[in-house]
């Protein structure tokens, strides 16, 4: 089986899975709100529910991906004792000097009970520091056994950046994802406000992280 290299991951948006175990369902939701930053006119956001469609890629502002999405998938009758891993990754953080970034990782999920899995990386909303869209990939793996992470592995994952997804999958025999989906998000007033609260000024709304 061909391994996915880091370059392939960065290039991938959505790849069909011949062995799809799941009807992967992902829905973001955000209440209406206003954001005023950088002396600009107030940005007004309507309330919205945004389902992520598996066979296409929606493009949205960061405001609409600020809350942890609802995620579920179909488990076959013979899979209720199966364990799954879910990743949400930003391969385009590479362009901002962060490598592949982990936004969410949950391991040892029994069946489709996401809340009972081991969340090593709690959900972190997209925050692309550039107006270029970043892709956020949801990757669901079926495990062959309980995944026991060492303390060093957990600490490395919790750094979130420079994640070597192919090497991790190979080391833990995760194989190819059984289902996947993607959404694209870009810098907006909400994301600018998020960075300002951390002391980072993005009022120039940079088009790109790269010089």
XYZ file of C-alpha atoms in Angstrom:
211
model
C 0.000 0.000 0.000
C 1.359 3.410 -0.975
C 2.025 5.661 1.999
C 0.823 9.256 1.962
C 3.777 11.632 2.088
C 3.627 15.090 3.649
C 3.668 16.639 0.178
C 0.732 14.460 -0.869
C -1.192 15.468 2.249
C -0.630 19.151 1.556
C -1.800 18.661 -2.016
C -4.848 16.592 -1.083
C -8.234 18.215 -0.710
C -10.505 15.216 -0.781
C -9.655 11.701 -1.891
C -12.285 9.035 -2.447
C -12.096 5.944 -0.276
C -12.879 2.632 -1.882
C -13.272 1.056 1.573
C -15.516 3.733 3.051
C -16.929 2.357 6.303
C -18.884 5.415 7.109
C -21.360 7.932 5.936
C -19.377 10.731 7.576
C -21.613 13.599 8.712
C -20.133 16.911 9.892
C -22.154 20.033 10.708
C -20.871 23.415 11.889
C -23.259 25.914 13.482
C -22.825 29.522 14.583
C -25.180 32.045 16.152
C -25.604 35.509 14.685
C -23.019 38.025 15.863
C -21.129 41.240 15.237
C -17.376 41.762 15.266
C -15.619 45.139 15.139
C -11.847 45.198 14.714
C -9.110 47.417 13.310
C -11.393 50.444 12.987
C -13.245 48.734 10.148
C -17.025 48.798 9.782
C -18.675 46.219 12.023
C -18.809 42.797 10.417
C -22.321 41.364 10.763
C -22.663 37.582 10.680
C -26.005 35.833 10.282
C -26.746 32.648 12.151
C -25.986 29.612 10.037
C -25.889 25.845 10.063
C -23.266 24.505 7.707
C -23.187 20.828 6.800
C -19.894 19.642 5.336
C -20.738 17.764 2.142
C -18.391 14.836 1.649
C -18.132 15.075 -2.136
C -17.512 18.848 -2.289
C -15.569 21.509 -0.388
C -17.348 24.589 0.976
C -15.479 27.887 1.443
C -16.388 29.975 4.493
C -15.030 32.644 6.798
C -13.557 31.567 10.099
C -16.602 32.869 12.015
C -18.677 29.935 10.864
C -16.188 27.301 12.025
C -15.606 28.695 15.535
C -17.652 26.018 17.338
C -16.940 22.317 17.582
C -18.980 20.656 14.848
C -21.353 17.766 15.291
C -19.669 14.685 13.837
C -21.161 11.255 13.337
C -20.793 8.331 10.996
C -22.581 5.138 10.119
C -21.343 2.022 11.872
C -22.202 -1.331 10.370
C -23.888 -3.990 12.519
C -20.604 -5.867 12.861
C -18.651 -2.725 13.825
C -20.251 -1.661 17.106
C -17.227 -3.026 18.973
C -14.816 -1.391 16.532
C -12.579 1.520 17.522
C -11.994 4.620 15.405
C -9.629 7.600 15.265
C -10.710 11.046 14.064
C -8.304 13.770 12.945
C -8.970 17.326 11.832
C -5.808 18.656 10.166
C -4.708 21.849 8.433
C -2.122 20.876 5.799
C -1.882 24.506 4.654
C -0.373 25.643 7.965
C 2.786 24.469 6.184
C 2.775 27.762 4.280
C 2.751 29.667 7.580
C 5.747 27.803 8.976
C 3.767 25.369 11.155
C 3.902 22.187 9.101
C 0.719 20.129 9.218
C -1.332 21.365 12.186
C -3.650 19.259 14.337
C -6.962 20.957 15.120
C -8.617 17.895 16.616
C -7.574 14.351 17.434
C -9.661 11.700 19.159
C -8.541 8.088 19.533
C -10.181 4.822 20.616
C -13.687 5.986 19.712
C -16.088 3.079 20.355
C -18.386 2.741 17.361
C -19.653 6.238 16.570
C -19.613 7.483 20.194
C -17.199 10.366 19.685
C -17.609 11.706 23.231
C -16.308 8.410 24.675
C -13.050 8.531 22.728
C -9.682 9.734 24.021
C -9.423 13.386 22.979
C -5.702 14.126 22.999
C -6.282 17.377 21.104
C -9.602 19.042 21.904
C -11.222 20.872 19.001
C -9.416 24.102 18.064
C -11.276 26.273 15.567
C -9.678 27.219 12.253
C -7.636 30.409 12.473
C -5.830 30.917 9.177
C -3.657 34.044 9.552
C -4.058 34.946 5.866
C -6.903 35.560 3.450
C -5.767 32.586 1.370
C -8.132 29.712 2.133
C -6.794 26.915 4.311
C -8.106 23.375 3.943
C -9.278 21.533 7.033
C -9.353 17.780 6.524
C -11.487 15.405 8.593
C -9.937 11.920 8.476
C -11.629 8.917 10.054
C -9.594 5.746 10.592
C -10.743 2.334 11.748
C -8.282 0.970 14.298
C -7.069 -2.611 14.354
C -6.568 -2.496 18.130
C -6.623 -0.156 21.116
C -4.219 2.689 20.431
C -1.967 3.222 23.458
C 0.053 6.416 23.156
C 3.213 6.984 25.146
C 3.557 10.140 27.211
C 6.085 11.427 24.686
C 3.667 10.817 21.801
C 0.881 12.638 23.625
C 3.155 15.567 24.382
C 4.213 15.740 20.735
C 0.606 15.649 19.522
C -0.413 18.338 21.984
C 2.090 20.724 20.411
C -0.303 20.514 17.423
C 2.241 21.732 14.849
C 4.617 19.850 12.507
C 2.506 16.696 12.749
C 3.821 13.838 10.614
C 0.483 12.266 9.780
C 1.791 9.545 7.430
C 4.444 8.424 9.916
C 1.927 8.353 12.770
C -0.545 6.277 10.759
C 2.221 3.880 9.758
C 3.521 3.532 13.319
C 0.054 2.690 14.639
C -1.158 0.578 11.690
C -4.047 2.934 10.972
C -3.904 2.415 7.232
C -5.871 4.670 4.907
C -8.842 6.621 6.250
C -12.181 4.871 5.851
C -13.947 8.205 5.406
C -12.926 11.805 4.957
C -14.259 15.256 4.238
C -12.928 18.795 3.981
C -13.884 22.416 4.419
C -11.958 25.571 3.520
C -11.837 28.615 5.789
C -10.161 31.994 5.520
C -9.270 35.005 7.624
C -12.197 37.227 8.599
C -12.998 39.705 11.375
C -13.596 36.905 13.885
C -10.168 35.381 13.210
C -8.504 38.812 13.378
C -10.157 39.379 16.771
C -8.955 35.957 17.946
C -5.354 36.832 17.090
C -5.638 40.320 18.591
C -6.654 38.740 21.908
C -3.342 36.871 21.731
C -1.407 40.056 20.983
C -1.008 39.431 17.237
C -2.010 42.294 14.916
C -3.504 41.092 11.632
C -5.268 44.328 10.778
C -3.521 44.330 7.403
C -5.561 41.207 6.530
C -2.490 39.641 4.907
C -3.134 37.770 1.667
C -0.399 35.285 2.505
C 1.822 34.216 5.402
C 4.720 33.989 2.999
C 6.857 37.101 2.400
